[in-house]
mmCIF file of C-alpha atoms in Angstrom:
data_model
loop_
_atom_site.group_PDB
_atom_site.id
_atom_site.type_symbol
_atom_site.label_atom_id
_atom_site.label_comp_id
_atom_site.label_asym_id
_atom_site.label_seq_id
_atom_site.Cartn_x
_atom_site.Cartn_y
_atom_site.Cartn_z
ATOM 1 C CA MET A 1 -24.541 38.587 -45.230
ATOM 2 C CA ARG A 2 -26.455 35.347 -45.909
ATOM 3 C CA THR A 3 -29.605 34.748 -47.881
ATOM 4 C CA SER A 4 -32.045 31.987 -47.000
ATOM 5 C CA LEU A 5 -32.188 28.562 -48.589
ATOM 6 C CA VAL A 6 -35.056 26.085 -48.345
ATOM 7 C CA ILE A 7 -34.668 22.612 -49.841
ATOM 8 C CA ALA A 8 -37.400 20.038 -50.420
ATOM 9 C CA ASN A 9 -36.273 16.421 -50.062
ATOM 10 C CA TRP A 10 -39.010 14.263 -51.552
ATOM 11 C CA LYS A 11 -37.164 11.017 -50.760
ATOM 12 C CA LEU A 12 -38.889 8.018 -52.433
ATOM 13 C CA ASN A 13 -42.082 9.976 -53.030
ATOM 14 C CA GLY A 14 -43.709 12.161 -55.634
ATOM 15 C CA ASP A 15 -44.589 11.946 -59.298
ATOM 16 C CA LEU A 16 -44.966 14.173 -62.347
ATOM 17 C CA ALA A 17 -48.314 15.406 -61.070
ATOM 18 C CA LEU A 18 -46.637 16.692 -57.885
ATOM 19 C CA VAL A 19 -43.994 18.466 -59.967
ATOM 20 C CA LYS A 20 -46.780 20.229 -61.858
ATOM 21 C CA ARG A 21 -48.665 21.173 -58.671
ATOM 22 C CA MET A 22 -45.479 22.577 -57.145
ATOM 23 C CA ALA A 23 -44.856 24.724 -60.215
ATOM 24 C CA GLN A 24 -48.421 26.020 -60.103
ATOM 25 C CA GLN A 25 -48.221 26.798 -56.372
ATOM 26 C CA PHE A 26 -45.026 28.849 -56.716
ATOM 27 C CA ALA A 27 -45.862 30.654 -59.961
ATOM 28 C CA GLY A 28 -44.796 34.267 -59.363
ATOM 29 C CA SER A 29 -44.252 33.877 -55.613
ATOM 30 C CA LEU A 30 -40.433 34.007 -55.633
ATOM 31 C CA GLU A 31 -39.899 36.915 -58.004
ATOM 32 C CA LYS A 32 -39.357 39.489 -55.240
ATOM 33 C CA THR A 33 -37.430 37.449 -52.698
ATOM 34 C CA THR A 34 -33.779 36.535 -52.303
ATOM 35 C CA THR A 35 -34.654 33.177 -50.735
ATOM 36 C CA THR A 36 -33.410 30.281 -52.842
ATOM 37 C CA VAL A 37 -35.824 27.357 -53.148
ATOM 38 C CA VAL A 38 -34.616 23.928 -54.301
ATOM 39 C CA VAL A 39 -36.673 20.801 -54.947
ATOM 40 C CA CYS A 40 -34.924 17.407 -54.809
ATOM 41 C CA PRO A 41 -37.234 14.852 -56.451
ATOM 42 C CA PRO A 42 -36.342 11.244 -57.220
ATOM 43 C CA ALA A 43 -33.604 11.266 -59.860
ATOM 44 C CA VAL A 44 -35.898 10.044 -62.655
ATOM 45 C CA TYR A 45 -37.880 13.300 -62.373
ATOM 46 C CA LEU A 46 -34.928 15.706 -62.357
ATOM 47 C CA LYS A 47 -35.168 16.880 -65.963
ATOM 48 C CA ALA A 48 -38.951 17.187 -65.864
ATOM 49 C CA ALA A 49 -38.699 19.142 -62.612
ATOM 50 C CA GLU A 50 -36.030 21.440 -64.036
ATOM 51 C CA ILE A 51 -38.249 22.322 -67.004
ATOM 52 C CA ALA A 52 -41.442 22.736 -64.976
ATOM 53 C CA LEU A 53 -39.992 24.623 -62.004
ATOM 54 C CA ALA A 54 -37.607 27.011 -63.763
ATOM 55 C CA PRO A 55 -40.379 29.539 -64.599
ATOM 56 C CA ALA A 56 -41.261 29.584 -60.886
ATOM 57 C CA HIS A 57 -37.605 30.393 -60.041
ATOM 58 C CA ILE A 58 -37.129 27.055 -58.261
ATOM 59 C CA LYS A 59 -33.888 25.131 -58.704
ATOM 60 C CA VAL A 60 -33.612 21.361 -58.628
ATOM 61 C CA GLY A 61 -31.216 19.132 -56.753
ATOM 62 C CA ALA A 62 -30.372 15.457 -56.389
ATOM 63 C CA GLN A 63 -30.939 13.407 -53.248
ATOM 64 C CA ASN A 64 -27.710 11.475 -53.648
ATOM 65 C CA CYS A 65 -24.957 10.635 -56.114
ATOM 66 C CA ALA A 66 -22.249 8.036 -56.611
ATOM 67 C CA ALA A 67 -18.792 8.337 -55.115
ATOM 68 C CA HIS A 68 -17.453 7.419 -58.563
ATOM 69 C CA THR A 69 -17.299 9.305 -61.844
ATOM 70 C CA ASP A 70 -17.960 6.244 -64.043
ATOM 71 C CA GLY A 71 -17.369 2.530 -64.227
ATOM 72 C CA ALA A 72 -18.990 -0.846 -63.530
ATOM 73 C CA PHE A 73 -21.352 0.329 -60.782
ATOM 74 C CA THR A 74 -24.795 -0.897 -61.794
ATOM 75 C CA GLY A 75 -27.588 1.373 -60.644
ATOM 76 C CA GLU A 76 -25.372 4.278 -59.594
ATOM 77 C CA ILE A 77 -25.699 7.836 -60.952
ATOM 78 C CA SER A 78 -22.701 10.157 -61.040
ATOM 79 C CA ALA A 79 -22.636 13.811 -60.070
ATOM 80 C CA GLN A 80 -21.953 14.752 -63.690
ATOM 81 C CA MET A 81 -25.050 12.845 -64.802
ATOM 82 C CA MET A 82 -27.084 14.676 -62.178
ATOM 83 C CA ARG A 83 -25.748 17.966 -63.476
ATOM 84 C CA GLU A 84 -26.705 17.114 -67.058
ATOM 85 C CA CYS A 85 -30.237 16.407 -65.812
ATOM 86 C CA GLY A 86 -30.467 19.893 -64.297
ATOM 87 C CA ALA A 87 -29.282 19.466 -60.717
ATOM 88 C CA THR A 88 -27.451 22.342 -59.060
ATOM 89 C CA TYR A 89 -27.374 20.884 -55.531
ATOM 90 C CA VAL A 90 -26.760 17.351 -54.246
ATOM 91 C CA ILE A 91 -27.674 16.101 -50.771
ATOM 92 C CA VAL A 92 -24.770 14.133 -49.277
ATOM 93 C CA GLY A 93 -24.791 12.116 -46.065
ATOM 94 C CA HIS A 94 -28.476 12.178 -45.180
ATOM 95 C CA SER A 95 -29.006 10.054 -42.071
ATOM 96 C CA GLU A 96 -31.031 7.549 -44.094
ATOM 97 C CA ARG A 97 -28.070 7.055 -46.439
ATOM 98 C CA ARG A 98 -25.815 6.531 -43.435
ATOM 99 C CA ALA A 99 -28.108 4.238 -41.454
ATOM 100 C CA ILE A 100 -29.988 2.272 -44.130
ATOM 101 C CA PHE A 101 -27.378 2.088 -46.888
ATOM 102 C CA GLY A 102 -24.289 1.990 -44.689
ATOM 103 C CA GLU A 103 -22.514 4.977 -46.208
ATOM 104 C CA THR A 104 -19.343 5.664 -44.240
ATOM 105 C CA ASP A 105 -17.554 8.922 -43.547
ATOM 106 C CA ASP A 106 -14.919 7.980 -46.139
ATOM 107 C CA VAL A 107 -17.541 7.365 -48.823
ATOM 108 C CA LEU A 108 -19.247 10.649 -48.026
ATOM 109 C CA ALA A 109 -15.952 12.525 -48.250
ATOM 110 C CA GLU A 110 -15.475 11.074 -51.748
ATOM 111 C CA LYS A 111 -18.975 12.163 -52.716
ATOM 112 C CA ILE A 112 -18.297 15.729 -51.570
ATOM 113 C CA VAL A 113 -15.244 15.833 -53.843
ATOM 114 C CA ARG A 114 -17.132 14.380 -56.820
ATOM 115 C CA VAL A 115 -20.000 16.852 -56.399
ATOM 116 C CA GLN A 116 -17.722 19.862 -56.182
ATOM 117 C CA GLU A 117 -15.626 18.686 -59.134
ATOM 118 C CA CYS A 118 -18.803 19.004 -61.197
ATOM 119 C CA GLU A 119 -19.381 22.542 -59.899
ATOM 120 C CA LEU A 120 -22.458 21.458 -57.980
ATOM 121 C CA THR A 121 -23.162 22.451 -54.385
ATOM 122 C CA PRO A 122 -23.222 19.631 -51.836
ATOM 123 C CA VAL A 123 -25.661 19.839 -48.949
ATOM 124 C CA PHE A 124 -23.757 17.904 -46.300
ATOM 125 C CA CYS A 125 -25.940 16.445 -43.550
ATOM 126 C CA VAL A 126 -24.847 15.872 -39.969
ATOM 127 C CA GLY A 127 -26.745 14.980 -36.830
ATOM 128 C CA GLU A 128 -26.961 12.853 -33.722
ATOM 129 C CA THR A 129 -29.223 10.015 -32.636
ATOM 130 C CA LEU A 130 -31.369 10.239 -29.508
ATOM 131 C CA GLU A 131 -28.923 7.968 -27.665
ATOM 132 C CA GLU A 132 -26.020 10.241 -28.565
ATOM 133 C CA ARG A 133 -27.918 13.329 -27.422
ATOM 134 C CA GLU A 134 -28.856 11.691 -24.125
ATOM 135 C CA ALA A 135 -25.193 10.734 -23.660
ATOM 136 C CA ASP A 136 -24.222 14.404 -24.068
ATOM 137 C CA ALA A 137 -22.199 13.497 -27.170
ATOM 138 C CA VAL A 138 -23.820 15.901 -29.664
ATOM 139 C CA GLU A 139 -20.776 18.091 -30.205
ATOM 140 C CA SER A 140 -18.286 15.228 -30.478
ATOM 141 C CA VAL A 141 -20.493 13.286 -32.905
ATOM 142 C CA ILE A 142 -21.101 16.238 -35.197
ATOM 143 C CA GLU A 143 -17.502 17.398 -35.134
ATOM 144 C CA ARG A 144 -16.399 13.888 -36.113
ATOM 145 C CA GLN A 145 -18.843 13.880 -39.016
ATOM 146 C CA LEU A 146 -17.684 17.318 -40.142
ATOM 147 C CA ASP A 147 -13.979 16.521 -39.806
ATOM 148 C CA ALA A 148 -14.289 13.318 -41.820
ATOM 149 C CA GLY A 149 -16.808 14.297 -44.453
ATOM 150 C CA LEU A 150 -15.424 17.734 -45.247
ATOM 151 C CA ALA A 151 -11.715 16.940 -45.048
ATOM 152 C CA ASP A 152 -11.195 17.841 -48.720
ATOM 153 C CA ALA A 153 -14.132 20.186 -49.226
ATOM 154 C CA ASP A 154 -14.154 23.605 -50.850
ATOM 155 C CA PHE A 155 -16.003 25.726 -48.302
ATOM 156 C CA SER A 156 -16.850 28.374 -50.882
ATOM 157 C CA ARG A 157 -19.327 25.952 -52.529
ATOM 158 C CA LEU A 158 -20.964 24.152 -49.629
ATOM 159 C CA VAL A 159 -24.125 23.988 -47.549
ATOM 160 C CA ILE A 160 -24.336 22.168 -44.209
ATOM 161 C CA ALA A 161 -27.601 20.772 -42.869
ATOM 162 C CA TYR A 162 -28.084 19.864 -39.224
ATOM 163 C CA GLU A 163 -30.645 17.086 -38.960
ATOM 164 C CA PRO A 164 -31.061 15.533 -35.513
ATOM 165 C CA VAL A 165 -31.794 11.923 -36.399
ATOM 166 C CA TRP A 166 -34.320 11.638 -33.588
ATOM 167 C CA ALA A 167 -36.432 14.389 -35.176
ATOM 168 C CA ILE A 168 -36.570 13.128 -38.778
ATOM 169 C CA GLY A 169 -40.022 11.914 -39.712
ATOM 170 C CA THR A 170 -40.976 11.448 -36.074
ATOM 171 C CA GLY A 171 -42.994 14.616 -35.605
ATOM 172 C CA LYS A 172 -40.511 15.668 -32.947
ATOM 173 C CA THR A 173 -38.592 18.861 -33.544
ATOM 174 C CA ALA A 174 -35.584 20.301 -31.793
ATOM 175 C CA SER A 175 -36.569 23.434 -29.921
ATOM 176 C CA PRO A 176 -35.384 26.666 -31.562
ATOM 177 C CA GLU A 177 -32.856 26.990 -28.737
ATOM 178 C CA GLN A 178 -31.544 23.433 -29.198
ATOM 179 C CA ALA A 179 -31.240 23.910 -32.936
ATOM 180 C CA GLN A 180 -29.531 27.286 -32.599
ATOM 181 C CA GLU A 181 -27.017 25.884 -30.128
ATOM 182 C CA VAL A 182 -25.903 23.222 -32.616
ATOM 183 C CA HIS A 183 -25.946 25.602 -35.574
ATOM 184 C CA ALA A 184 -23.718 28.020 -33.676
ATOM 185 C CA MET A 185 -21.348 25.173 -32.849
ATOM 186 C CA ILE A 186 -21.197 24.181 -36.529
ATOM 187 C CA ARG A 187 -20.440 27.772 -37.529
ATOM 188 C CA ARG A 188 -17.630 27.898 -34.965
ATOM 189 C CA TRP A 189 -16.235 24.714 -36.493
ATOM 190 C CA VAL A 190 -16.397 26.255 -39.978
ATOM 191 C CA ARG A 191 -14.613 29.351 -38.660
ATOM 192 C CA SER A 192 -11.807 27.150 -37.359
ATOM 193 C CA LYS A 193 -11.347 25.552 -40.803
ATOM 194 C CA ALA A 194 -12.255 28.331 -43.231
ATOM 195 C CA PRO A 195 -12.637 31.633 -41.355
ATOM 196 C CA GLU A 196 -13.322 33.598 -44.529
ATOM 197 C CA GLN A 197 -16.432 31.456 -45.203
ATOM 198 C CA ALA A 198 -17.868 31.229 -41.691
ATOM 199 C CA ASP A 199 -20.212 34.197 -41.937
ATOM 200 C CA THR A 200 -21.484 33.420 -45.441
ATOM 201 C CA LEU A 201 -21.877 29.628 -45.405
ATOM 202 C CA GLN A 202 -25.534 28.594 -45.155
ATOM 203 C CA ILE A 203 -26.461 26.143 -42.391
ATOM 204 C CA LEU A 204 -29.914 24.581 -42.621
ATOM 205 C CA TYR A 205 -32.089 22.830 -40.071
ATOM 206 C CA GLY A 206 -33.728 19.546 -41.002
ATOM 207 C CA GLY A 207 -36.005 17.601 -38.698
ATOM 208 C CA SER A 208 -39.809 17.729 -39.010
ATOM 209 C CA VAL A 209 -39.902 21.313 -40.293
ATOM 210 C CA LYS A 210 -43.513 22.356 -40.855
ATOM 211 C CA ALA A 211 -45.401 25.526 -41.666
ATOM 212 C CA ASP A 212 -46.310 26.049 -38.002
ATOM 213 C CA ASN A 213 -42.744 25.847 -36.646
ATOM 214 C CA ALA A 214 -40.663 27.179 -39.559
ATOM 215 C CA SER A 215 -40.756 30.827 -38.546
ATOM 216 C CA THR A 216 -39.507 30.255 -34.991
ATOM 217 C CA LEU A 217 -36.714 28.012 -36.258
ATOM 218 C CA PHE A 218 -35.661 30.270 -39.119
ATOM 219 C CA ASN A 219 -35.584 33.343 -36.872
ATOM 220 C CA GLN A 220 -32.607 31.946 -34.980
ATOM 221 C CA PRO A 221 -29.409 33.828 -35.894
ATOM 222 C CA ASP A 222 -27.451 30.861 -37.247
ATOM 223 C CA ILE A 223 -30.299 29.020 -38.981
ATOM 224 C CA ASP A 224 -30.412 30.001 -42.641
ATOM 225 C CA GLY A 225 -33.328 27.885 -43.810
ATOM 226 C CA GLY A 226 -34.442 24.295 -43.864
ATOM 227 C CA LEU A 227 -34.043 20.862 -45.389
ATOM 228 C CA VAL A 228 -37.688 19.826 -45.498
ATOM 229 C CA GLY A 229 -38.920 16.248 -45.826
ATOM 230 C CA GLY A 230 -42.553 15.213 -45.506
ATOM 231 C CA ALA A 231 -43.977 18.732 -45.474
ATOM 232 C CA SER A 232 -42.404 19.436 -48.875
ATOM 233 C CA LEU A 233 -44.794 16.936 -50.472
ATOM 234 C CA ASN A 234 -47.609 19.401 -49.822
ATOM 235 C CA PRO A 235 -47.112 22.388 -52.159
ATOM 236 C CA GLU A 236 -49.191 24.733 -50.020
ATOM 237 C CA GLN A 237 -47.372 23.850 -46.813
ATOM 238 C CA PHE A 238 -43.977 23.993 -48.502
ATOM 239 C CA ASP A 239 -44.843 27.429 -49.896
ATOM 240 C CA ALA A 240 -45.721 28.583 -46.365
ATOM 241 C CA ILE A 241 -42.382 27.258 -45.075
ATOM 242 C CA CYS A 242 -40.521 29.135 -47.790
ATOM 243 C CA LYS A 243 -42.371 32.329 -46.923
ATOM 244 C CA ALA A 244 -41.161 31.948 -43.328
ATOM 245 C CA ALA A 245 -37.526 32.106 -44.438
ATOM 246 C CA LYS A 246 -35.583 35.234 -43.621
ATOM 247 C CA ASP A 247 -32.700 37.206 -45.061
ATOM 248 C CA THR A 248 -29.815 37.683 -42.656
#
């Protein structure tokens, strides 16, 4: 009922040479699979990535967008601008945007609306810190993030990514059982809000996904792929992660 989705989040990394290497690595490898692969480079490389990666059947996405459509917001880039540069997905609410740039639940809810207005697919990120996990507050934290961020969302055009903050860029990874437990909880939440979408909505795991742990994570029943950070900067390793994705 669900196909797999694997998204590369390059963050503040990469260059045109990496775009070219990624295109070369994936040339012909996705022609016989239903797995969707998306690369989210820095915004300045979106158009170049769209042109280079399209022959390899890779889509491109944005790492962020403004909560506004236009106006006096120096340095911001709207969802519509991202779309015109080739983006089909937009990451919203990554933990680094929340923690470093102070993006609130209200701001993220606005971004979800702006992204969907432009007929793009938001990848909405949720996850707990180590302190929140140790306090047994995982479910309450994630439900609060979901309730606030997706209050006005269209669930027919949406991806959710679970990224335990304590596992991002640390080398630590949630066990397959830990990840599955949270993914199942998220799917129950979706069922309570949009029951007709619960079995088709893709939920991704993000948190130090690598070639050597991707298969065990992706084989969990409610994990539909990954939001991949550092490992996506290595075309060979990212290719191996994509090959580990399953169809469910």
